[in-house]
Tab-separated table of C-alpha atoms and ligand atoms in Angstrom:
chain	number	residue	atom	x	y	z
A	27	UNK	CA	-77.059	-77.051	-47.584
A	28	UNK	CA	-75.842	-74.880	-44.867
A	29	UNK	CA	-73.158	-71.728	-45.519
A	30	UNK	CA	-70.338	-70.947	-42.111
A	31	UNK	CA	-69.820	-67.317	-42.224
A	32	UNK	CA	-65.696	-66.592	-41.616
A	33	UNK	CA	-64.292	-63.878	-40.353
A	34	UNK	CA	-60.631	-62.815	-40.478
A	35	UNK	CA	-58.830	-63.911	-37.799
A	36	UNK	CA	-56.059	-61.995	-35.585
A	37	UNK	CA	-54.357	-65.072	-34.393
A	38	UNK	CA	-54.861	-68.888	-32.958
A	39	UNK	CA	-54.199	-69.576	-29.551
A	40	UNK	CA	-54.896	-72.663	-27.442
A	41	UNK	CA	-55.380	-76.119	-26.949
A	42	UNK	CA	-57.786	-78.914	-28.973
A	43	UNK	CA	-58.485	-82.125	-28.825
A	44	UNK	CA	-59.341	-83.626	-32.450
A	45	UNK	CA	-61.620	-86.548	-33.289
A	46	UNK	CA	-60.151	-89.959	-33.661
A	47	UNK	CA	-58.000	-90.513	-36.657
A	48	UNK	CA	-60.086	-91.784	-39.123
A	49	UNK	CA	-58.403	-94.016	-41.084
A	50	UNK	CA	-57.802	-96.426	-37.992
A	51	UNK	CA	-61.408	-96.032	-36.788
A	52	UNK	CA	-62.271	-97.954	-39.800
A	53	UNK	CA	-60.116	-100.524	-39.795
A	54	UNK	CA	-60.667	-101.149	-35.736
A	55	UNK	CA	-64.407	-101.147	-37.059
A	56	UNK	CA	-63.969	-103.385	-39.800
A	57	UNK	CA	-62.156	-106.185	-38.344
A	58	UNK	CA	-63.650	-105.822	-35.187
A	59	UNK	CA	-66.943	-106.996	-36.587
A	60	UNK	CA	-65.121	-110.092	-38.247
A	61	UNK	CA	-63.576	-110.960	-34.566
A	62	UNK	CA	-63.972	-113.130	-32.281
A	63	UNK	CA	-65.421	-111.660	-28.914
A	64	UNK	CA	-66.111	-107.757	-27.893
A	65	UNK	CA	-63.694	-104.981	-29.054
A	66	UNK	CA	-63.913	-101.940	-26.918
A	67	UNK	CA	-62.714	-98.955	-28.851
A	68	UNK	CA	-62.248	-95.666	-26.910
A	69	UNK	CA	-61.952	-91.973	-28.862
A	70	UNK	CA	-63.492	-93.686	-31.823
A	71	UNK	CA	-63.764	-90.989	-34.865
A	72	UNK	CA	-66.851	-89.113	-34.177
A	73	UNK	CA	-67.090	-88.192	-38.076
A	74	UNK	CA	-69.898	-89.657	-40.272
A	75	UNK	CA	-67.247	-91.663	-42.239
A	76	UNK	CA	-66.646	-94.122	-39.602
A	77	UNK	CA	-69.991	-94.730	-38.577
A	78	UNK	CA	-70.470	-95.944	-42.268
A	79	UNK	CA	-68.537	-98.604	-41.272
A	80	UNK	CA	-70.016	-99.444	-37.856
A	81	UNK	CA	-73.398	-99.297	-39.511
A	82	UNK	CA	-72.407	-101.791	-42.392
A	83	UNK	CA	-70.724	-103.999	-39.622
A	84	UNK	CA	-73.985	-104.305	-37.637
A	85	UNK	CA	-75.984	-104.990	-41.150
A	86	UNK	CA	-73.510	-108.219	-41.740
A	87	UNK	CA	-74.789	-109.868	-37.744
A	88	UNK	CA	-71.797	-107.833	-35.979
A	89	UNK	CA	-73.726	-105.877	-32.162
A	90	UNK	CA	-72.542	-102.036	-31.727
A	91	UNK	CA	-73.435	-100.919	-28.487
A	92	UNK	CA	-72.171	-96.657	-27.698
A	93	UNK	CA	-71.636	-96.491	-24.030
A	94	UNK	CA	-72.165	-93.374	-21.962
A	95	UNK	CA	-68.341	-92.711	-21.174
A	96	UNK	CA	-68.370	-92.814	-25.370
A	97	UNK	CA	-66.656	-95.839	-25.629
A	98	UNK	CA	-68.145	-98.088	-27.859
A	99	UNK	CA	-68.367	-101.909	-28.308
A	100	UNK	CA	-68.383	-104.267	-30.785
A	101	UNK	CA	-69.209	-107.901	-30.394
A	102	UNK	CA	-67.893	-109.685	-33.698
A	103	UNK	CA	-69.650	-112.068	-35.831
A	104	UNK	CA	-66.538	-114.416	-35.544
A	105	UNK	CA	-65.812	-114.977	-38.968
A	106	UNK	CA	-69.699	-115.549	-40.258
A	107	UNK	CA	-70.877	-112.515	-41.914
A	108	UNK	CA	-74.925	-112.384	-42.007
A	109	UNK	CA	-76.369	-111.958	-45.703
A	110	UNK	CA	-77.387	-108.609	-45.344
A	111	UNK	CA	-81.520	-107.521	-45.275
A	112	UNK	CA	-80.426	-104.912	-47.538
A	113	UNK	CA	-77.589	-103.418	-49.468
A	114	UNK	CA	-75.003	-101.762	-47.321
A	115	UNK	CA	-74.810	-98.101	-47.790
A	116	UNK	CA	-71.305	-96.331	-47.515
A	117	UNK	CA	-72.264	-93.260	-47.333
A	118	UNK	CA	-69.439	-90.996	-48.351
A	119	UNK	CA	-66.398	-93.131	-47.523
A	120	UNK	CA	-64.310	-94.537	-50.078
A	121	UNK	CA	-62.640	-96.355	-47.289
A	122	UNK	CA	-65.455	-98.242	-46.031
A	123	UNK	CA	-66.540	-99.424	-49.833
A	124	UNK	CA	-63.073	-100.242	-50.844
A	125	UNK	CA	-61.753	-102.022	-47.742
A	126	UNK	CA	-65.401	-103.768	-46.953
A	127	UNK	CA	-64.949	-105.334	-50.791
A	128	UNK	CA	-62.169	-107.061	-49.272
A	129	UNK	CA	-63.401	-108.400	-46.423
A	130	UNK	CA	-67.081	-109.810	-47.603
A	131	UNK	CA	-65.916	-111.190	-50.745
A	132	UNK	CA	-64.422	-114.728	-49.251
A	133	UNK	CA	-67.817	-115.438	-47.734
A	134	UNK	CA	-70.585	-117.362	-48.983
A	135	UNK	CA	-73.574	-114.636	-49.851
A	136	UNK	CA	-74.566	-111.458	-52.073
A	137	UNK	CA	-73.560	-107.904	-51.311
A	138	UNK	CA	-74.420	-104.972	-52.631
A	139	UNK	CA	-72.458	-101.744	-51.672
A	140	UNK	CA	-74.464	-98.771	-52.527
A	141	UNK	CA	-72.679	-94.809	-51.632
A	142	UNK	CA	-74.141	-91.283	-52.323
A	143	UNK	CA	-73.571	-89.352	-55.416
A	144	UNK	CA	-69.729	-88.520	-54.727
A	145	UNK	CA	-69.231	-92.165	-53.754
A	146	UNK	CA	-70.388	-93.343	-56.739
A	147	UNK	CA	-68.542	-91.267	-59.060
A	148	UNK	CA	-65.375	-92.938	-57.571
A	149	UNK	CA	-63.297	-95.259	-59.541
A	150	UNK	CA	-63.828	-99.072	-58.186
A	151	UNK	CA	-62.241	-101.054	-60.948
A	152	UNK	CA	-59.181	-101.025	-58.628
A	153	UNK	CA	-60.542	-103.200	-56.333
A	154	UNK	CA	-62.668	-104.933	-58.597
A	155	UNK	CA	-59.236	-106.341	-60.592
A	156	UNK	CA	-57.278	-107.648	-57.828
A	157	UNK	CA	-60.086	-109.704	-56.194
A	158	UNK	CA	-61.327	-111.046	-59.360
A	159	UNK	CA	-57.820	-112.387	-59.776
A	160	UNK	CA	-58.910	-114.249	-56.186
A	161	UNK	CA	-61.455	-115.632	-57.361
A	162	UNK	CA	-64.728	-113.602	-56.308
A	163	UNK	CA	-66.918	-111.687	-58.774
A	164	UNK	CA	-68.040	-107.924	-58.028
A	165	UNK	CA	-70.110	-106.537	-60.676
A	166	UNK	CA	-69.682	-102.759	-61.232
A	167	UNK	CA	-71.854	-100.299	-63.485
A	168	UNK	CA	-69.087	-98.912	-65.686
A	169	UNK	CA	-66.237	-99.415	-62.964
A	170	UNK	CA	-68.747	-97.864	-60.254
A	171	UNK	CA	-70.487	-98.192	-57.545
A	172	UNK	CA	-73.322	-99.903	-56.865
A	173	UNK	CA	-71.213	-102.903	-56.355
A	174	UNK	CA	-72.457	-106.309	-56.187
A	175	UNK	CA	-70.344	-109.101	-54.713
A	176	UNK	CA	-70.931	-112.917	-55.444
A	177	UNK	CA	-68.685	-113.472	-52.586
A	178	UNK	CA	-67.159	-117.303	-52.131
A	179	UNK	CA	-63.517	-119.070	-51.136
A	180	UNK	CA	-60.673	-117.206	-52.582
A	181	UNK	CA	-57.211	-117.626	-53.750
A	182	UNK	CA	-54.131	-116.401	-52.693
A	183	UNK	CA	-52.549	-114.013	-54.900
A	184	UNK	CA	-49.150	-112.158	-55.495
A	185	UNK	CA	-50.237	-108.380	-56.600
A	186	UNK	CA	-48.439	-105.478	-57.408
A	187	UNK	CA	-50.373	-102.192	-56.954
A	188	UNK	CA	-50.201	-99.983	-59.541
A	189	UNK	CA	-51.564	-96.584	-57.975
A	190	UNK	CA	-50.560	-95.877	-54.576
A	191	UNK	CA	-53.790	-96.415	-52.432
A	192	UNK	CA	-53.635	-97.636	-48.681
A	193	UNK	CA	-57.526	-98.376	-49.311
A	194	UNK	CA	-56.495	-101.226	-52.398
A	195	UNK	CA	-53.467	-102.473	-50.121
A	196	UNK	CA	-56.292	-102.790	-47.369
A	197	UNK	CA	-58.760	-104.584	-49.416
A	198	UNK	CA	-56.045	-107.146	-50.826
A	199	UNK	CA	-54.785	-107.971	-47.634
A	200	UNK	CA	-58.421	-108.283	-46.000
A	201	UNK	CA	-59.430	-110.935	-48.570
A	202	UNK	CA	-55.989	-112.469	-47.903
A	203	UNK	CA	-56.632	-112.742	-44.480
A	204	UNK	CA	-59.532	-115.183	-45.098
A	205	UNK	CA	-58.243	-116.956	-48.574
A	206	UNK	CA	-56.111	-120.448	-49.063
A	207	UNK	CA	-52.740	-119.621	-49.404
A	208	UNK	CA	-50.558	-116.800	-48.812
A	209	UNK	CA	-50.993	-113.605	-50.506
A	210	UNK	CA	-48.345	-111.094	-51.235
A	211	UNK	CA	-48.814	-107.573	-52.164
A	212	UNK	CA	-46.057	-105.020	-53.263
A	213	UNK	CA	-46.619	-101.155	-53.546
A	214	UNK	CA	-45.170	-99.337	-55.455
A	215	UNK	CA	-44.945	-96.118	-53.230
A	216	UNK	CA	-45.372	-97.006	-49.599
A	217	UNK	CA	-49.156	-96.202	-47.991
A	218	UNK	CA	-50.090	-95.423	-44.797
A	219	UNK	CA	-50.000	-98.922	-43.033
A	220	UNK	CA	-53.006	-98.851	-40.356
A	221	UNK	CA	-53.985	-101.873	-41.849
A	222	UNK	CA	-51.032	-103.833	-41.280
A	223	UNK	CA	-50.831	-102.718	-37.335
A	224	UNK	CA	-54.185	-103.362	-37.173
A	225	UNK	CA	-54.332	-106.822	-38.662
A	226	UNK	CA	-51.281	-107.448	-36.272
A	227	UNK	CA	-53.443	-106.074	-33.164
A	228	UNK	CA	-56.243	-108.216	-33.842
A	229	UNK	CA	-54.298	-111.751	-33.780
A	230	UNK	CA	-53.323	-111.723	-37.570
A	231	UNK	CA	-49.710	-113.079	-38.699
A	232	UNK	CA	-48.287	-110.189	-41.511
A	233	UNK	CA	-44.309	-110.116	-42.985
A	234	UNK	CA	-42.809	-107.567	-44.707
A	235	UNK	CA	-39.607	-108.240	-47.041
A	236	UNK	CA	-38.270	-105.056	-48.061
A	237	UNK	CA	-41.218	-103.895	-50.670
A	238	UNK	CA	-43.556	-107.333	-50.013
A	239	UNK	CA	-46.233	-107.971	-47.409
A	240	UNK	CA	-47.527	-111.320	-47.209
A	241	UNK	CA	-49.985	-112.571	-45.126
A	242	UNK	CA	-51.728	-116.188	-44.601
A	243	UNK	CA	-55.094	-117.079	-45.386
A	244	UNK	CA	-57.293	-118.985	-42.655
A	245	UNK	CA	-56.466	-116.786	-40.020
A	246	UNK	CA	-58.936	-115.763	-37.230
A	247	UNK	CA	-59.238	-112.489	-35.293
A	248	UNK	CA	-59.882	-111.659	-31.572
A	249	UNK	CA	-61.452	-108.684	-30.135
A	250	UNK	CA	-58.949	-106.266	-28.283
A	251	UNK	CA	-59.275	-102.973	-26.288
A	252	UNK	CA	-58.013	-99.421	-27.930
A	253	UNK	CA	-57.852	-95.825	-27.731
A	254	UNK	CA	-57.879	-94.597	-31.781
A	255	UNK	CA	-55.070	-91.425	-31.632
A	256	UNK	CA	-56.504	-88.448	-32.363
A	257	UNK	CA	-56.637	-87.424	-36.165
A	258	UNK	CA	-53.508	-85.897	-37.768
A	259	UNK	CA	-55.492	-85.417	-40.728
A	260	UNK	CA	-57.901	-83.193	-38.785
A	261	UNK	CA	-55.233	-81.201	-36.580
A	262	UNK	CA	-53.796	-80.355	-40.515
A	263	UNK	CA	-55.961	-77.814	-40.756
A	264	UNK	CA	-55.117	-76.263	-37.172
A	265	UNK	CA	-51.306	-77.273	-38.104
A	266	UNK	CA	-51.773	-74.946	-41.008
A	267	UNK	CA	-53.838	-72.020	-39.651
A	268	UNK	CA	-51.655	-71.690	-36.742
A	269	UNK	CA	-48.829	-70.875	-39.781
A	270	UNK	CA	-50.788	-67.962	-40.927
A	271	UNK	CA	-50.043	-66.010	-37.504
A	272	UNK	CA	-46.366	-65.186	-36.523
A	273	UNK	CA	-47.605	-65.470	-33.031
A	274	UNK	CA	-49.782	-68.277	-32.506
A	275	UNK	CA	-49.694	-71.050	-30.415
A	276	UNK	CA	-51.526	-74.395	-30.160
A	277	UNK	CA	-51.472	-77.643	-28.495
A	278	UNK	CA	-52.930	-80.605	-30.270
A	279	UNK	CA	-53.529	-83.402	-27.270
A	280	UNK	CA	-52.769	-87.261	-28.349
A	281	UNK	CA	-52.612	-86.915	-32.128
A	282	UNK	CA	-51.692	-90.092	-34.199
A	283	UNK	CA	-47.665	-90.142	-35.158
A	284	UNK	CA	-47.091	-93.094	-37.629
A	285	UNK	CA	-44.338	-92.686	-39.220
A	286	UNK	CA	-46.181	-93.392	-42.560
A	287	UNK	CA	-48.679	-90.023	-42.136
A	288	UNK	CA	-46.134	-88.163	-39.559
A	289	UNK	CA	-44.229	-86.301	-42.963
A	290	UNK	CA	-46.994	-83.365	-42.664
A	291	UNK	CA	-45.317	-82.339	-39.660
A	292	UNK	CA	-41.708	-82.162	-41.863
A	293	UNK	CA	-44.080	-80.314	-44.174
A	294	UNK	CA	-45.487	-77.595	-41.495
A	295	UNK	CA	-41.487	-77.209	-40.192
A	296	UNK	CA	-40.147	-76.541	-43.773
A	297	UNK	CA	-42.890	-74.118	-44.223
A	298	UNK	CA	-41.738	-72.484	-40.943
A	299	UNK	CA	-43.917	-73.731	-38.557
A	300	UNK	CA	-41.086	-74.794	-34.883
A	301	UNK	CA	-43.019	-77.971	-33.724
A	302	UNK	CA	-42.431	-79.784	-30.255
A	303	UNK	CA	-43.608	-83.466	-29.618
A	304	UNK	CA	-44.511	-84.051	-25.878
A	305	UNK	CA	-45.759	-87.340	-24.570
A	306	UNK	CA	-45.106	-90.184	-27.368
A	307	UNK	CA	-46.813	-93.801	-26.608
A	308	UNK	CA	-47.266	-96.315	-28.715
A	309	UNK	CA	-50.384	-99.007	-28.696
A	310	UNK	CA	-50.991	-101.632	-31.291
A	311	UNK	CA	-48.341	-100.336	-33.213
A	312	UNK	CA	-49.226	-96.801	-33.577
A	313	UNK	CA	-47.501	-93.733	-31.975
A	314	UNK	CA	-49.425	-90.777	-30.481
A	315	UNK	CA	-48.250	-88.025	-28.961
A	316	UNK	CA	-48.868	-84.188	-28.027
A	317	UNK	CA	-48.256	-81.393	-30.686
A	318	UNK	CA	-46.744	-78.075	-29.735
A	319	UNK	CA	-46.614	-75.656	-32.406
A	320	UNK	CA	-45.364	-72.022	-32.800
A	321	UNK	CA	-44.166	-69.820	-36.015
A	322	UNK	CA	-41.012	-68.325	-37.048
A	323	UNK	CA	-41.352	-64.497	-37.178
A	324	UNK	CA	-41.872	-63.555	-40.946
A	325	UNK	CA	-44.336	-65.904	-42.103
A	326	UNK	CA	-44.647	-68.854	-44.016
A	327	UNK	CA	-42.478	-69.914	-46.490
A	328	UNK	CA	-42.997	-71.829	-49.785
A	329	UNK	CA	-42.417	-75.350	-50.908
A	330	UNK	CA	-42.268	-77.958	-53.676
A	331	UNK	CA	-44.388	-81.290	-53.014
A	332	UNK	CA	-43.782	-84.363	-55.755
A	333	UNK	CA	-42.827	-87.882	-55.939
A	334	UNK	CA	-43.579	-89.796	-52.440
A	335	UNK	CA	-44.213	-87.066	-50.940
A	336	UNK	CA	-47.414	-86.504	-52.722
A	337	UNK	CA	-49.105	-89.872	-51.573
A	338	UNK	CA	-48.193	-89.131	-48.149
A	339	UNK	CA	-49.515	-86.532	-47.559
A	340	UNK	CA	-52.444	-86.484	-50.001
A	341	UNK	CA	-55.820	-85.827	-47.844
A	342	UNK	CA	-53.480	-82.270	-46.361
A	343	UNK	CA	-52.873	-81.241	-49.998
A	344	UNK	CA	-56.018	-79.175	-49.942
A	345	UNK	CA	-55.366	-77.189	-47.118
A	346	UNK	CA	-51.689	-76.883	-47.666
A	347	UNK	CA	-53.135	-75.945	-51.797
A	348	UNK	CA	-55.426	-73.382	-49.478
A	349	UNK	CA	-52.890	-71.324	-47.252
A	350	UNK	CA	-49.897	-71.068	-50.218
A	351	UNK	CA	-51.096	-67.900	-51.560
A	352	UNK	CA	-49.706	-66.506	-48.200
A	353	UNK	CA	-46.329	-68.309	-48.245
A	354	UNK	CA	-43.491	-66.007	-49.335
A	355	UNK	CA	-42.068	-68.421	-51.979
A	356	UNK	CA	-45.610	-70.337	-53.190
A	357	UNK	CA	-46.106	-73.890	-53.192
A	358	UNK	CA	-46.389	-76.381	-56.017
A	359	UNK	CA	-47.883	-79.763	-55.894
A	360	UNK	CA	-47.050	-82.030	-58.385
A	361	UNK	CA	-47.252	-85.888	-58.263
A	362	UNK	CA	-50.964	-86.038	-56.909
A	363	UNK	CA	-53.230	-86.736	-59.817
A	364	UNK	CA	-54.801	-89.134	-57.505
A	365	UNK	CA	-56.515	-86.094	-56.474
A	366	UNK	CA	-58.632	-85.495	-59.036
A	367	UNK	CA	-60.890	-88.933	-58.010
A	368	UNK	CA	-61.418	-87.957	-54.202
A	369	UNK	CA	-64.466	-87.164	-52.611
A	370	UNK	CA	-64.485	-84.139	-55.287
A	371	UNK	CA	-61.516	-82.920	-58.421
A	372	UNK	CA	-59.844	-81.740	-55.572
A	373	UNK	CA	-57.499	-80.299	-57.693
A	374	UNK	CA	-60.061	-78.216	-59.576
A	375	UNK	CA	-61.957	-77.529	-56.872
A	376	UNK	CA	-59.450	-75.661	-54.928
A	377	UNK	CA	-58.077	-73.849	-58.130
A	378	UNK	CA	-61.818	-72.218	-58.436
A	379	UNK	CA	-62.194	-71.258	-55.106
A	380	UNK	CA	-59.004	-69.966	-54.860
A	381	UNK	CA	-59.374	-68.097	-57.991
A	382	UNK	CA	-62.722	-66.797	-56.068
A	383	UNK	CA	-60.769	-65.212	-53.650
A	384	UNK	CA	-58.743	-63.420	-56.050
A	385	UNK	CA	-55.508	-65.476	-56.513
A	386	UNK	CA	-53.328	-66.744	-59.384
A	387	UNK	CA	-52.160	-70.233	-59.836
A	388	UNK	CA	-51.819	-72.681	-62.779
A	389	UNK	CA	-53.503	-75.900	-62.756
A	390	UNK	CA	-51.890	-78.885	-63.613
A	391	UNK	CA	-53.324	-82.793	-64.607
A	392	UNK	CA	-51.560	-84.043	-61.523
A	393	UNK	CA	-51.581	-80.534	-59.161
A	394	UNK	CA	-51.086	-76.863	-58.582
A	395	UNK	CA	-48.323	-74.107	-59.138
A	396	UNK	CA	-49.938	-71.434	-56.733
A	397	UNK	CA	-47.467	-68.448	-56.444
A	398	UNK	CA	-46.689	-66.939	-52.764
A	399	UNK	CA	-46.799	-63.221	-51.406
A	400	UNK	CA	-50.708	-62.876	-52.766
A	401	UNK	CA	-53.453	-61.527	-50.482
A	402	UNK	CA	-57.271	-62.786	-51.156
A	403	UNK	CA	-60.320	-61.003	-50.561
A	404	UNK	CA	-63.741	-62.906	-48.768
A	405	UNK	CA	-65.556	-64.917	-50.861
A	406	UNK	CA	-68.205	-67.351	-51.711
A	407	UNK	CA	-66.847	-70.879	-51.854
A	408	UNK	CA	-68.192	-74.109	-53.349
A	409	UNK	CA	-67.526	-77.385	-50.902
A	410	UNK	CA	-68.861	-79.278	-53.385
A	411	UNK	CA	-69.959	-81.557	-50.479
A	412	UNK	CA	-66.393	-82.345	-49.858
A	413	UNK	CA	-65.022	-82.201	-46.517
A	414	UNK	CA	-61.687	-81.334	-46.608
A	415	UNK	CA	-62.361	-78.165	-49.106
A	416	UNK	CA	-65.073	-76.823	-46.441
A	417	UNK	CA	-62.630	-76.896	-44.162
A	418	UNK	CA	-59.350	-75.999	-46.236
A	419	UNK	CA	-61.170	-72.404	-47.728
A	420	UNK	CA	-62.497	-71.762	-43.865
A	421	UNK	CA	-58.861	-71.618	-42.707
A	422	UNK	CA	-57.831	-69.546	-45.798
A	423	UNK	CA	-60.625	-67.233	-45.053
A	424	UNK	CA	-58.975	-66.602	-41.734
A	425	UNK	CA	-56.078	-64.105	-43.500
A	426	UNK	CA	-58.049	-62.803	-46.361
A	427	UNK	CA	-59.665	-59.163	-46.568
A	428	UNK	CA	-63.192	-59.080	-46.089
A	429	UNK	CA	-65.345	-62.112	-44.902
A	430	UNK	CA	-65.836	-65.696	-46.623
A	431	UNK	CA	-69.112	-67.385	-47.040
A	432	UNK	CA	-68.412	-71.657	-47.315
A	433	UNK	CA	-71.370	-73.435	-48.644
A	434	UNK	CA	-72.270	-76.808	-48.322
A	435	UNK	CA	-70.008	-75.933	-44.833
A	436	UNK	CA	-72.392	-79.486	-43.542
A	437	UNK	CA	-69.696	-81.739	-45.464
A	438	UNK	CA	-66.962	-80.973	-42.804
A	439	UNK	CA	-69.425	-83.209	-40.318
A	440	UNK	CA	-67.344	-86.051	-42.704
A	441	UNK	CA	-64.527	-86.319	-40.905
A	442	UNK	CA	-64.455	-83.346	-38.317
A	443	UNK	CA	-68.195	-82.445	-37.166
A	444	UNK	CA	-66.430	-80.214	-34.168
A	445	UNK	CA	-63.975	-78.145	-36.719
A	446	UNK	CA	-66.135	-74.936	-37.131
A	447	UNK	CA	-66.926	-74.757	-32.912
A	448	UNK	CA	-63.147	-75.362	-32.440
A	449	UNK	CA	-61.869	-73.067	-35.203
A	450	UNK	CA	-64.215	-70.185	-33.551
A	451	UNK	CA	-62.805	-71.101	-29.773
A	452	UNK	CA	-59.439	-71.048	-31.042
A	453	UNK	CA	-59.119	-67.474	-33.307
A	454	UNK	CA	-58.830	-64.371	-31.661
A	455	UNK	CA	-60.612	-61.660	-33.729
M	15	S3P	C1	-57.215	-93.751	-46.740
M	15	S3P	C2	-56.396	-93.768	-47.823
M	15	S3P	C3	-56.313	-92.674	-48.787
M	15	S3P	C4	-56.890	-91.389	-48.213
M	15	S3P	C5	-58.212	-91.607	-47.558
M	15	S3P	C6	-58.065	-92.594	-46.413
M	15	S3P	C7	-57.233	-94.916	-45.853
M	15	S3P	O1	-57.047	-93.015	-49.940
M	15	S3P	O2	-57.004	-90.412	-49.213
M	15	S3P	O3	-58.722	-90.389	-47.035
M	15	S3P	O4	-57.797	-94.834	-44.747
M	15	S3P	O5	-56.677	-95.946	-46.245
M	15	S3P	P1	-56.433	-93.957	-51.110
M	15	S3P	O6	-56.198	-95.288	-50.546
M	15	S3P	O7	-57.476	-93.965	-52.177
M	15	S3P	O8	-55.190	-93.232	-51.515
């Protein structure tokens, strides 16, 4: 386990390019390796999550070749997964077990989906209950990973998803793609839709009626070329720091915009933050576009997050959880039990180490009351190998008293290997 020593920080100034959003990285990986032909994805995530993917994809017959200009290639297996040598390992990412569920389990072999110890304390019965109702059988040891899939043709189904989860969505409508019939899926609170643009991208027909996607079974994908938008999950935690200085100023180059994850940015403005967006394009139906932000003089101000709102923006929780000590008015989270079963108990997690650093705040089943106008002191903090708490305590370290030791600091390589080089180019000591 390595520990990042923080130091307190003066201000942020600067521009910063952040790794490909991650969430699309898998998907482009996912269904490029069911394609037709040679995808050529540019600005492709560079975090460990993704590469689960790839990895798995080239396992099940699909080639990956990483080109010297860092574009990398992906020659599909055109609708004929391999049966795998081995079982597929997932490494950390949820997204790559639940989503991959969906996509092996309408063809003819055995798969076995094997994570590390955070992955496996994950809940998979939600995937599990919706394909079963397909037709395939995945056998889970008490509603966990390991997973084994007797994978064969499926139904269609109509679904309603209980718990908002893009990563269920995903895995229904992957196994849709390939099943007899036309499935249907309604959510109950609208996820981020990568999938759907993607599916769309790649050849796929996809409706939505008000609340309903359906989407055909027998349908075949072709390879296409695309740049992945830079992460908006990652620039959160720049989005954020830059909030802790009245006079800081970043630029986030190409950052992804869809409307679906884009409500952190209505977030950062109510808590004060003035952001400008230069530059918007759009390819394969997601928006990018540069990120100006600056601070209104007397420093951040507090917030409620519920309902929706929650789900939305639930992987910047942490972070936002992280600065609201600091806010005049505090922030409470409510809504976001869904927390509690992500790469860590996020919500736990962050009410120790912020009670480490000296604050007060009441836990809640489903979030946080964490009053505003506190100051915290350095101090040790547990990652608990999760990414996004590395890197949500390193940016609160940069306004406490004293300096702030993050162990297990390696997780952060999850999504963001770069953050701890960029966070040290961009503060001013
Ligand atoms: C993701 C969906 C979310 C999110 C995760 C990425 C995705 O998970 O927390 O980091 O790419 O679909 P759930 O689907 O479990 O909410």
């Amino acid at each position: 386990m390595s520990t990042q020593i923080i130091r307190p920080a003066r201000t942020l100034q600067g521009s910063l390019t952040v790794p490909g959003d991650k969430s699309i990285s898998h998907r482009y990986a996912l269904l490029a390796g069911l394609a037709e032909g040679t995808t050529r994805l540019s600005n492709f995530s560079t975090g460990a999550d993704p590469h689960s993917s790839l990895a798995c994809m080239q396992d099940l017959g699909a080639t990956i070749v990483h080109k010297e200009d860092k574009t990398i290639e992906i020659t599909g297996t055109a609708g004929a997964f391999l049966q795998p040598a081995a079982p597929l390992d997932c490494g950390n990412s949820g997204s790559t077990m639940r989503m991959i569920a969906g996509l092996l389990a309408p063809h003819p072999h055995t798969f076995t989906l094997i994570g590390d110890h955070s992955l496996t304390l994950r809940p998979m019965e939600r995937i599990r209950k919706p394909l079963a109702l397909m037709g395939a059988r995945l056998d889970l040891v008490d509603g966990h990973a390991p997973i084994t899939i007797h994978g064969g043709p499926l139904q269609a189904i109509d679904f309603d998803t209980p718990i908002p989860s893009a990563q269920v969505k995903t895995a229904v409508l992957f196994a849709g793609l390939q099943a007899t019939g036309t499935t249907s899926l309604t959510e109950s609170i609208r996820t981020r839709d990568h999938s759907e643009h993607a599916l769309r991208a790649f050849g796929a027909t996809l409706t939505r009626t008000g609340e309903k996607l359906s989407i055909p079974g027998g349908q075949r994908l072709t390879a296409i070329d695309a740049t992945v938008p830079g992460d908006l999950s990652s620039a959160a935690f720049f989005l954020c720091a830059a909030l802790l200085f009245p006079d800081s100023n970043l630029i986030l180059d190409s950052i992804g915009m869809n409307p679906t994850r884009a409500a952190l940015l209505d977030v950062i403005t109510a808590l004060g933050g003035k952001i400008k967006v230069l530059n918007v394009e759009e390819q394969h139906g997601e928006l990018m576009g540069t990120i100006q932000v600056n601070v209104n003089p007397g420093g951040p101000r507090g917030m409620h997050i519920g309902g929706a709102l929650s789900a939305q923006i639930i992987d910047e929780l942490p972070v936002l959880a992280a600065i609201a000590p600091y806010t005049s008015d505090g922030i409470t989270i409510r809504d976001a039990k869904e927390l509690r079963v992500k790469e860590s108990d996020r919500i736990a997690l962050v009410a120790k180490n912020l009670k480490a650093m000296g604050a007060e705040l009441t836990e809640h089943e489903d979030g946080l009351s964490i009053p505003g106008n506190q100051q915290l002191h350095g101090a040790v903090i547990d990652s608990g190998t999760d990414h996004r708490i590395a890197m949500a305590f390193s940016i609160a370290a940069l306004r406490a008293t004293g300096d702030t030791e993050i162990h297990g600091a390696e997780a952060a390589a999850i999504s963001f290997p770069e953050f701890f080089t960029h966070l040290d180019e961009l503060c001013q000591r």
